[in-house]
mmCIF file of C-alpha atoms in Angstrom:
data_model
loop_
_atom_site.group_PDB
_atom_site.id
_atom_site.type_symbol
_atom_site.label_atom_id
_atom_site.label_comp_id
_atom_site.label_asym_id
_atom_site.label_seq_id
_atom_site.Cartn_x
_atom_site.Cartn_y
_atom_site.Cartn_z
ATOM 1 C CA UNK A 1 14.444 -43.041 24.735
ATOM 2 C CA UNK A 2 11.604 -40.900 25.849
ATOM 3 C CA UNK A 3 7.916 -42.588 26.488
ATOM 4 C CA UNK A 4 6.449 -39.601 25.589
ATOM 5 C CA UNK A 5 5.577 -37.902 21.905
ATOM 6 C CA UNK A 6 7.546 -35.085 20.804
ATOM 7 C CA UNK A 7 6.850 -31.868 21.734
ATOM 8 C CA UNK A 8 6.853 -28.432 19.684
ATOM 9 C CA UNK A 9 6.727 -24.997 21.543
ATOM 10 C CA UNK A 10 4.315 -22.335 20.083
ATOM 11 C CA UNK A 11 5.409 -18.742 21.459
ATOM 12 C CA UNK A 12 2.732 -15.859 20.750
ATOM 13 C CA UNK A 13 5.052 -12.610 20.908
ATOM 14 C CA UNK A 14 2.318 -10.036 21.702
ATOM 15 C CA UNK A 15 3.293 -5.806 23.080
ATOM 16 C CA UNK A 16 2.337 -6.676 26.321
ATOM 17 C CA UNK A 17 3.661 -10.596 27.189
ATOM 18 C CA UNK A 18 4.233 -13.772 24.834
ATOM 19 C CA UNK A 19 2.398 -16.683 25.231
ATOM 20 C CA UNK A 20 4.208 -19.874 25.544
ATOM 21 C CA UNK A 21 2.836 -23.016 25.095
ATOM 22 C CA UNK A 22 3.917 -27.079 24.921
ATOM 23 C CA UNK A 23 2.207 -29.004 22.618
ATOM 24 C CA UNK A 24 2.451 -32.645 21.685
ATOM 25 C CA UNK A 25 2.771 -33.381 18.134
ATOM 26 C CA UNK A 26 -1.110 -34.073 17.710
ATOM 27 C CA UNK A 27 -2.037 -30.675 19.154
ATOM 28 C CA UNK A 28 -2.869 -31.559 22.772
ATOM 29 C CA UNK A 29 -1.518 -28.511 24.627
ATOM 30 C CA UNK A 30 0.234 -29.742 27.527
ATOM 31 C CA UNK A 31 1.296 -26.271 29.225
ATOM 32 C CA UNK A 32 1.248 -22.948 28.908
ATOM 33 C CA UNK A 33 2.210 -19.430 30.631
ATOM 34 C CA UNK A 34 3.805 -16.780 29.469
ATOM 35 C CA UNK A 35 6.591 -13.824 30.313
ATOM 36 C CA UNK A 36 6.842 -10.541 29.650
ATOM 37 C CA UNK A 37 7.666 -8.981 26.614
ATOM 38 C CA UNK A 38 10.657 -6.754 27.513
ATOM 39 C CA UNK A 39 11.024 -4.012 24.440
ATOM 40 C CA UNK A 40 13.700 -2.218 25.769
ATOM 41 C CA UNK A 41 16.858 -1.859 23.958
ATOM 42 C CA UNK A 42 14.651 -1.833 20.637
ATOM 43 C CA UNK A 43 13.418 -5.329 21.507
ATOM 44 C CA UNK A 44 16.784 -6.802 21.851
ATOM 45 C CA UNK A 45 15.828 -8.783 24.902
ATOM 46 C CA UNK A 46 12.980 -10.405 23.911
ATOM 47 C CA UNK A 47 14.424 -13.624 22.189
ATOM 48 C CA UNK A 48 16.929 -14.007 25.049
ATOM 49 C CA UNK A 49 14.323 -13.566 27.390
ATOM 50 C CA UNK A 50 12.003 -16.490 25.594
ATOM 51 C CA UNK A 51 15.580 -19.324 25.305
ATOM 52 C CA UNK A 52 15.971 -18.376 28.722
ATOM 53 C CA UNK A 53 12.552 -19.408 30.015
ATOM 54 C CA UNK A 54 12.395 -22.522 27.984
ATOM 55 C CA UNK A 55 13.636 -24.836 30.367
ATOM 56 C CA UNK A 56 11.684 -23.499 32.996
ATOM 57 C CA UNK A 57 8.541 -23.710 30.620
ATOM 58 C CA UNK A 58 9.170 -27.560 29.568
ATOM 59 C CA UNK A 59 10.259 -28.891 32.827
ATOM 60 C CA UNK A 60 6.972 -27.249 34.202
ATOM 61 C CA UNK A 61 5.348 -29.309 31.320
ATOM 62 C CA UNK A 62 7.209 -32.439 32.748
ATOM 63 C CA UNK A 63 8.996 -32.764 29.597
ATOM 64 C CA UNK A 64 12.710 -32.726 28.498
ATOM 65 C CA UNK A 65 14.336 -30.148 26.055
ATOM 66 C CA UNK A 66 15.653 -33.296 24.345
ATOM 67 C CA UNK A 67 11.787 -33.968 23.144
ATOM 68 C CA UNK A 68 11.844 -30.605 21.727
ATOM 69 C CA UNK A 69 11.219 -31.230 17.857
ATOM 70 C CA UNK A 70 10.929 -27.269 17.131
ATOM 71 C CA UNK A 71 9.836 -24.014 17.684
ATOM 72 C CA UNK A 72 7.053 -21.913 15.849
ATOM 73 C CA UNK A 73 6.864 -18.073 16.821
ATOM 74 C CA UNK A 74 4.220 -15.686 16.014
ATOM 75 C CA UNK A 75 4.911 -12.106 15.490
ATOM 76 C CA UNK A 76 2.595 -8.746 15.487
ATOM 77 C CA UNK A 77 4.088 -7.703 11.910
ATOM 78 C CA UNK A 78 5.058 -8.743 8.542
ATOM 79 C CA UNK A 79 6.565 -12.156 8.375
ATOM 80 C CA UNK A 80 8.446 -13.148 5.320
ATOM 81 C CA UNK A 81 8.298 -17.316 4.685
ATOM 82 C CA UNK A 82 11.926 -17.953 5.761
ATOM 83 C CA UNK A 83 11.465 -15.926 8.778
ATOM 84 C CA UNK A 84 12.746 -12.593 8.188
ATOM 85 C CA UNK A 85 10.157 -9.826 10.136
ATOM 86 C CA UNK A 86 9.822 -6.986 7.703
ATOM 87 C CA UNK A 87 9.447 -4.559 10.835
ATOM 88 C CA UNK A 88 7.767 -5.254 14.234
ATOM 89 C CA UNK A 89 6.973 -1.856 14.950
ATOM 90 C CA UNK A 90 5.057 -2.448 18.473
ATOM 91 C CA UNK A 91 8.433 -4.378 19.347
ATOM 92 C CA UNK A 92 10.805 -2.215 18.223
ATOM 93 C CA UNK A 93 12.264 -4.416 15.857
ATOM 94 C CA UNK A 94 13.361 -3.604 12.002
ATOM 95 C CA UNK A 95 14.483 -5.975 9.317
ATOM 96 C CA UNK A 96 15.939 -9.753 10.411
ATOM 97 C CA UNK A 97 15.658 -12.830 9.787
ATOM 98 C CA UNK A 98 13.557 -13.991 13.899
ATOM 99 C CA UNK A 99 13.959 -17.795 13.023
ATOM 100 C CA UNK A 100 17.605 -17.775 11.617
ATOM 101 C CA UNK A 101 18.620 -15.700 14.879
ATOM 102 C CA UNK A 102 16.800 -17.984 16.919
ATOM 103 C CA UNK A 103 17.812 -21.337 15.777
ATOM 104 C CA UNK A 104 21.800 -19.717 16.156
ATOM 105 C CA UNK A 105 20.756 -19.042 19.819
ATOM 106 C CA UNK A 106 18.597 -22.382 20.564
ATOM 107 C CA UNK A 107 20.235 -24.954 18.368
ATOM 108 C CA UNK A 108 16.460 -25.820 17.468
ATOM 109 C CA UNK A 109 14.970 -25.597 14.397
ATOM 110 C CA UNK A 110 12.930 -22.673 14.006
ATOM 111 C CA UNK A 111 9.734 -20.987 11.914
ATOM 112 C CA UNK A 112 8.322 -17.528 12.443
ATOM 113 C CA UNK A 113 4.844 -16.050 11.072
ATOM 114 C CA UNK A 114 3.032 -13.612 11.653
ATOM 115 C CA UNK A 115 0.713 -13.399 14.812
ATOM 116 C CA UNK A 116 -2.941 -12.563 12.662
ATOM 117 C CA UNK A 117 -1.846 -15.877 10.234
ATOM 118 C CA UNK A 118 -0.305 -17.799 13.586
ATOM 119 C CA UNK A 119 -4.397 -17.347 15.010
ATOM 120 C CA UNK A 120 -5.716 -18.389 11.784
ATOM 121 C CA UNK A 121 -3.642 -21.949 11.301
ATOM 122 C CA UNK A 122 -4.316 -22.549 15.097
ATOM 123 C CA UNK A 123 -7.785 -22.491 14.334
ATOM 124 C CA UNK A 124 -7.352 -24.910 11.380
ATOM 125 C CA UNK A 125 -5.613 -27.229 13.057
ATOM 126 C CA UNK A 126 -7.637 -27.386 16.804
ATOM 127 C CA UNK A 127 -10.356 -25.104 16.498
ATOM 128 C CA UNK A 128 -13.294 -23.440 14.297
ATOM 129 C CA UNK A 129 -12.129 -24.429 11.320
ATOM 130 C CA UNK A 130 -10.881 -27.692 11.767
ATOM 131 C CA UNK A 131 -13.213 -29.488 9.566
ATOM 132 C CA UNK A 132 -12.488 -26.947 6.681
ATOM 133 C CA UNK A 133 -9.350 -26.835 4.167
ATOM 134 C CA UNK A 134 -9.498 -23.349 3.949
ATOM 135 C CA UNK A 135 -10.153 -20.267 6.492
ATOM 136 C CA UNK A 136 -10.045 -16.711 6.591
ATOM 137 C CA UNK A 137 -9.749 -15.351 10.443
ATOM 138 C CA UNK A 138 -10.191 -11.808 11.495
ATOM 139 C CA UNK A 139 -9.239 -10.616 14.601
ATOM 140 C CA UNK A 140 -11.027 -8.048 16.477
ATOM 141 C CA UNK A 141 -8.828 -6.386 18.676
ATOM 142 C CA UNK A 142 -6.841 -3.380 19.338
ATOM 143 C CA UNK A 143 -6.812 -3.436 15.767
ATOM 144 C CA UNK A 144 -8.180 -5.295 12.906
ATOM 145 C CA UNK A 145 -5.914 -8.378 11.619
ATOM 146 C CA UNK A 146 -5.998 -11.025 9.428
ATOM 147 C CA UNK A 147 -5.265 -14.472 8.289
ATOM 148 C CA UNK A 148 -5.274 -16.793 5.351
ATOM 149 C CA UNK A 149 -5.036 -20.476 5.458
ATOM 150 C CA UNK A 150 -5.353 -22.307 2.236
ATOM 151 C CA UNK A 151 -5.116 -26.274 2.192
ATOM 152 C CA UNK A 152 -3.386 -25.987 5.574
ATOM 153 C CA UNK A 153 -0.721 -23.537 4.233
ATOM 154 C CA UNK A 154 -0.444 -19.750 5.871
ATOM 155 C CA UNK A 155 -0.327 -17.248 2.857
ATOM 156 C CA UNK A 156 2.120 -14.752 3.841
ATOM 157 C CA UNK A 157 2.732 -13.090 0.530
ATOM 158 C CA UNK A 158 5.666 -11.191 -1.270
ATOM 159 C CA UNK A 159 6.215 -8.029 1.071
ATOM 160 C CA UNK A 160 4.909 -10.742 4.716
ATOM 161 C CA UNK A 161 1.624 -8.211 4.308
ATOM 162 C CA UNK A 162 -0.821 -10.818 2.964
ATOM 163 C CA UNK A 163 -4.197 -10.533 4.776
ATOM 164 C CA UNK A 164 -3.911 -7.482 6.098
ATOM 165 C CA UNK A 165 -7.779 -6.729 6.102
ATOM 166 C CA UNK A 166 -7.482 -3.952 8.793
ATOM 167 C CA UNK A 167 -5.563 -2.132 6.328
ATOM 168 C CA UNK A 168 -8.030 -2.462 3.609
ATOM 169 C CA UNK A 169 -9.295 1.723 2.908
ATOM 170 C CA UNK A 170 -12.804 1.224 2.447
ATOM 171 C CA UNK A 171 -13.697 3.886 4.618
ATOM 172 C CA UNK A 172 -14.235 6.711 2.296
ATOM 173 C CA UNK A 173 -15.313 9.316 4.426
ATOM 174 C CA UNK A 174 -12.872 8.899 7.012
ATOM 175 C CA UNK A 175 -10.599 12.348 7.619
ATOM 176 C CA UNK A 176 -8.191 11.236 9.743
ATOM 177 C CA UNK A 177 -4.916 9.039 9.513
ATOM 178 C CA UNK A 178 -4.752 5.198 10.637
ATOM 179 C CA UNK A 179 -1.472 4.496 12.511
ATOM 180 C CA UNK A 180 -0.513 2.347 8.999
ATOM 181 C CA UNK A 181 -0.267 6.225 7.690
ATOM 182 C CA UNK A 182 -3.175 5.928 5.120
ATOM 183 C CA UNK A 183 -6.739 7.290 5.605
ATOM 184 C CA UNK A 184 -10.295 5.466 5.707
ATOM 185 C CA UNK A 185 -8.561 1.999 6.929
ATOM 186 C CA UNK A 186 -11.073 -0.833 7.761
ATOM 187 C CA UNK A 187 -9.821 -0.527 11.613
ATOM 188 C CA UNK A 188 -10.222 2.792 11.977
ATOM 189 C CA UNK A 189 -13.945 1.884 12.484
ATOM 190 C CA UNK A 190 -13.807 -1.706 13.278
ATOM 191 C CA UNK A 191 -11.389 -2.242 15.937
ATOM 192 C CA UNK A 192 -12.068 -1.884 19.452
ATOM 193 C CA UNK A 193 -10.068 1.388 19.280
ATOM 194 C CA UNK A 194 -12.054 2.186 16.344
ATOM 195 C CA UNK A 195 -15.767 1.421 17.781
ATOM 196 C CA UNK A 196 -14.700 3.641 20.562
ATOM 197 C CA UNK A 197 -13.759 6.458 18.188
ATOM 198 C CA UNK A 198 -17.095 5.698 15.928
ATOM 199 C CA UNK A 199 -19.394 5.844 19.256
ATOM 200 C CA UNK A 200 -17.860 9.186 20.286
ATOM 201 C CA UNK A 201 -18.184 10.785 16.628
ATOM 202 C CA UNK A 202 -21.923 9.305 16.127
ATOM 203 C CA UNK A 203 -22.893 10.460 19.643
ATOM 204 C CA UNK A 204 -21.543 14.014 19.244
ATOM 205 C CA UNK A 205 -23.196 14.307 16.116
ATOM 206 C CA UNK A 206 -26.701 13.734 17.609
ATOM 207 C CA UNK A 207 -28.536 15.194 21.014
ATOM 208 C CA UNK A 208 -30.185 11.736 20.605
ATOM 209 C CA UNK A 209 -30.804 10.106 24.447
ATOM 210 C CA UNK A 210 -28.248 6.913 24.998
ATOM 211 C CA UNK A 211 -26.974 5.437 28.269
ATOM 212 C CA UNK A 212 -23.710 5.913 26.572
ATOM 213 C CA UNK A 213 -23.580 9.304 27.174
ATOM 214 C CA UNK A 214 -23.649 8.492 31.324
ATOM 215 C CA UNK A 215 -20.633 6.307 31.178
ATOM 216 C CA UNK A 216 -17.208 7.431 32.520
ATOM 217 C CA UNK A 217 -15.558 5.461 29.620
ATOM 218 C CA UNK A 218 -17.028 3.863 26.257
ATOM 219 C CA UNK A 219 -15.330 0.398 25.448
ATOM 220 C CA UNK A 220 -16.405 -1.433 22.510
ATOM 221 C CA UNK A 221 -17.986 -4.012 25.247
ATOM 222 C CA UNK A 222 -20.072 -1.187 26.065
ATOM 223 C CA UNK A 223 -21.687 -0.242 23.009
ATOM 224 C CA UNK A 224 -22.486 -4.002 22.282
ATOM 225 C CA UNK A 225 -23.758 -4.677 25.663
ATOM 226 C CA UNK A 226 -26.142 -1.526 24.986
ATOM 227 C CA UNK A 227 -27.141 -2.424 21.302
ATOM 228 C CA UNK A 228 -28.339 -5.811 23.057
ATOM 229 C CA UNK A 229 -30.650 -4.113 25.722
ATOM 230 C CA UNK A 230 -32.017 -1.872 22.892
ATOM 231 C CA UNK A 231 -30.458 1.213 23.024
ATOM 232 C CA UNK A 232 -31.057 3.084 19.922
ATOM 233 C CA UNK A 233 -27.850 5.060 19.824
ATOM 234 C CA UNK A 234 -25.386 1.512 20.563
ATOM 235 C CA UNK A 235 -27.853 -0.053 17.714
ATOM 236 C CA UNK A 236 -26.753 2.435 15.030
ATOM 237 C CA UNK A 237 -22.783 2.469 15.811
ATOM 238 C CA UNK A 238 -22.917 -1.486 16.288
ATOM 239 C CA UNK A 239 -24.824 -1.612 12.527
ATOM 240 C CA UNK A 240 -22.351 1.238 11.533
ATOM 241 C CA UNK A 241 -19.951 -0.866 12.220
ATOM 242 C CA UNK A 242 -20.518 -4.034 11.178
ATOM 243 C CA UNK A 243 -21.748 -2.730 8.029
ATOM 244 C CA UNK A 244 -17.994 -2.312 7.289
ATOM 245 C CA UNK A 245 -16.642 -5.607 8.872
ATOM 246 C CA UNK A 246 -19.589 -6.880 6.503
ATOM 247 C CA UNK A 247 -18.384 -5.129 3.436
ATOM 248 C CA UNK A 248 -13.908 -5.642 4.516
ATOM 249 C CA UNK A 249 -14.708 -9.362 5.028
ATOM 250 C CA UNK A 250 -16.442 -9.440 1.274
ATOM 251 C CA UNK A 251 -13.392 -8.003 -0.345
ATOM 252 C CA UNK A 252 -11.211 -10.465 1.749
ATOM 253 C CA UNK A 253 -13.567 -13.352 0.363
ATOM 254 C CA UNK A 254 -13.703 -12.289 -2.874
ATOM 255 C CA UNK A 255 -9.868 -12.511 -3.404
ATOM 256 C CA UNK A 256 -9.861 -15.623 -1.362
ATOM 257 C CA UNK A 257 -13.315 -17.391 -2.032
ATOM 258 C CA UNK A 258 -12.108 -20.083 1.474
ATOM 259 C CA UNK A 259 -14.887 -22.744 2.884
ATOM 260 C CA UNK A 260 -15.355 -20.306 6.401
ATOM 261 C CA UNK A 261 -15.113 -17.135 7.650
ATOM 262 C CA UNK A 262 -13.655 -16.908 11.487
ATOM 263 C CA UNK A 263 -14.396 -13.906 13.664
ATOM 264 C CA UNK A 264 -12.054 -13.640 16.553
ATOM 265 C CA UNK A 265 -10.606 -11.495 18.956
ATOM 266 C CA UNK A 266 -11.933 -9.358 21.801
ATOM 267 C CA UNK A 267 -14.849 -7.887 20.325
ATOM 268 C CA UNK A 268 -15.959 -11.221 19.147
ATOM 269 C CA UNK A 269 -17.249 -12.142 22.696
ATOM 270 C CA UNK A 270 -20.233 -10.476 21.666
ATOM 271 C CA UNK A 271 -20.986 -13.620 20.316
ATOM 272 C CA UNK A 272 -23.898 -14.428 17.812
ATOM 273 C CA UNK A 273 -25.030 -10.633 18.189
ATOM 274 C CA UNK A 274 -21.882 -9.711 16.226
ATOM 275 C CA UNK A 275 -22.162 -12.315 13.930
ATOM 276 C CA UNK A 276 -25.394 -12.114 13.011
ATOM 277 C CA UNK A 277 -24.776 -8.702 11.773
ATOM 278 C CA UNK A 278 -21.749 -8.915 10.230
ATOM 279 C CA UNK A 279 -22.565 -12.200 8.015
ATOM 280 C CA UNK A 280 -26.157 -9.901 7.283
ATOM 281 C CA UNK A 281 -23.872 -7.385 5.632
ATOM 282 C CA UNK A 282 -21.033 -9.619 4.408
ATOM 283 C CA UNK A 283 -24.041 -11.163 2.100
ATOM 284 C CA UNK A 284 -24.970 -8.054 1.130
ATOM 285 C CA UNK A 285 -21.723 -7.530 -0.751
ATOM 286 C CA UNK A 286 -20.319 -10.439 -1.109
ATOM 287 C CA UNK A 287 -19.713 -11.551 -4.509
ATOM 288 C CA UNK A 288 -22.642 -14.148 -5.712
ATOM 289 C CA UNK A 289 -20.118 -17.343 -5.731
ATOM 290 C CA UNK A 290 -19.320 -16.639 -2.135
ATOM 291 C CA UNK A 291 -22.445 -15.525 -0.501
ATOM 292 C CA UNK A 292 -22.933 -18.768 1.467
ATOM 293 C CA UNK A 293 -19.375 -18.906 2.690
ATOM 294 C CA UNK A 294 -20.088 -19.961 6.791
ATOM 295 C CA UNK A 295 -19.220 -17.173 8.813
ATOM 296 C CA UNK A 296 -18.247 -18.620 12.421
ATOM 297 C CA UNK A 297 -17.105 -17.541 15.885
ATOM 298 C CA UNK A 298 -13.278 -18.852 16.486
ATOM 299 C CA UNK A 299 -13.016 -21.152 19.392
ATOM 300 C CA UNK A 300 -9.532 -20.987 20.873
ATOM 301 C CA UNK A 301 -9.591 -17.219 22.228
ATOM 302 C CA UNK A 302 -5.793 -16.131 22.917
ATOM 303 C CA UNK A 303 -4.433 -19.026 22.876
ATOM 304 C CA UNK A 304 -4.828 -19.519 18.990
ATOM 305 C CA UNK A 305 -1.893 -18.048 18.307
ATOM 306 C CA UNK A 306 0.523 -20.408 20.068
ATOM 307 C CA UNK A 307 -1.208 -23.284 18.412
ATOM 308 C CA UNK A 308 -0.893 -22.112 15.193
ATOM 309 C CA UNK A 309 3.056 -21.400 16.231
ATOM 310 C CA UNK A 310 2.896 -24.778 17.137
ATOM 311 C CA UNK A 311 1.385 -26.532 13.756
ATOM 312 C CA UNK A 312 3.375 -24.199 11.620
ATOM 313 C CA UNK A 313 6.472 -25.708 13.890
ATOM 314 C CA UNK A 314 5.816 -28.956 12.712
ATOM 315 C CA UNK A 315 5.620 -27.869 8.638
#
């Protein structure tokens, strides 16, 4: 008989690598690295790949697979609750059931969600929101995502496409297509990608002088680190922008009405600059019941998702 606690494994599958992480049953993560996420083949390696570099990953943990008490995954797409991924599209993958396949290959016992709701629980259980009972994170990355948590409980909906608040079209003036295949999507202004695209637009539209216009490459760390030093250009995309985030996370409240608000993601290392703003707007429009709702930075960075894998491993 092990001396030890169980332990749970909380895999992040992201485009790029997945996170893997061993956590103790109480949430103390004891280990993590991560592998490459191999979508060749239309993604067919990737599971292989991660049962493969399990026993590597707990013995580096000093563990045994026989502590193992289960696995939680987190996928970038729609997750419905017994596990079935309603397409991964940055993966490759179509329509199957991740935790079914993976408990057949593993012989553990297996839950998938999706990666925005995977952040969210995470941050219930270890971080931001920990003293709360009910969150809504958004994630501020390549795109805009989302996640609901409601008395510890990730709402993944009918379709897996619950939260989706980059998706929500509240952009009414926008022309051109989000990668979802709709128009005037809240990420099409909001996401890094998007901030980029709003700078470019807002500074071709003006002869206005910005330091903005000397840089070999806008980022979205760019026009924040401007807006901070004053510049007048950065200042009107950054309120442009948040006016939106503002006005998406209202709707999200307003359908949700949770104790806090967590802003997360890259973007969100602008810190109180960003939050400040967006909470400024998000009271603006939010509806009079949830104008006070806390509006917070999340703590655990990119390693959220892998704890929330790891909670929602444990039910």
């Amino acid at each position: 008989m092990s001396l030890f606690k169980d332990i749970v494994l909380g895999i992040d599958i992201g485009g790029t690598t997945c996170k893997c992480g061993v956590f103790t049953t109480d949430g103390t993560l004891v280990y993590k690295d991560e592998i490459p996420t191999r979508k060749d083949d239309g993604g067919s390696l990737i599971l292989s790949d991660i049962k493969e570099h399990i026993p590597e990953l707990v013995k580096a943990a000093g563990r045994s697979c026989d502590e193992i008490k289960g696995v939680g995954i987190g996928v970038p797409g729609a997750v419905r609750e017994d596990g079935t991924v309603n397409k991964c599209v940055n993966l490759g993958w179509g329509v199957f059931n991740v935790a079914q396949t993976f408990k057949d290959m593993t012989g553990y016992e297996v839950k998938v969600g999706n990666d925005a709701n995977m952040a969210a629980l995470g941050e219930y259980w270890m971080g931001s929101a920990k003293a709360y009972s009910s969150v809504v994170l958004v994630t501020i990355g390549t795109g805009v995502g989302g996640g609901v948590i409601i008395d510890g409980k990730p709402i993944c909906g009918y379709n897996g496409a619950a939260a989706e608040i980059g998706h929500l079209p509240i952009v009414e003036e926008e022309t051109e297509y989000c990668n979802c295949g709709n128009k005037g999507c809240l990420e099409q202004v909001a996401s890094a990608t998007g901030i980029v695209r709003t700078a470019t637009r807002m500074l071709n539209a003006t002869d206005e002088p910005s330091a903005l216009r000397a840089l070999p490459y806008i980022s979205a760390k760019a026009v924040f680190d401007e807006a901070k030093s004053g510049d007048s250009c950065a200042i009107k995309i950054v309120d442009y922008v948040c006016r939106y985030l503002g006005k998406g996370i209202a709707c999200a409240s307003a359908m949700t009405d949770t104790e806090v608000i967590c802003i997360g993601g890259g973007v969100s290392a602008a810190g109180d600059y960003l939050i400040e703003r967006v909470a400024k707007y998000y009271k603006e429009y939010a509806f009079h019941a949830c104008k006070n709702t806390k509006i917070v930075r999340a703590e655990l960075g990119n390693d959220a998702g892998m704890y929330g894998a790891a909670k929602l491993a444990l039910g």
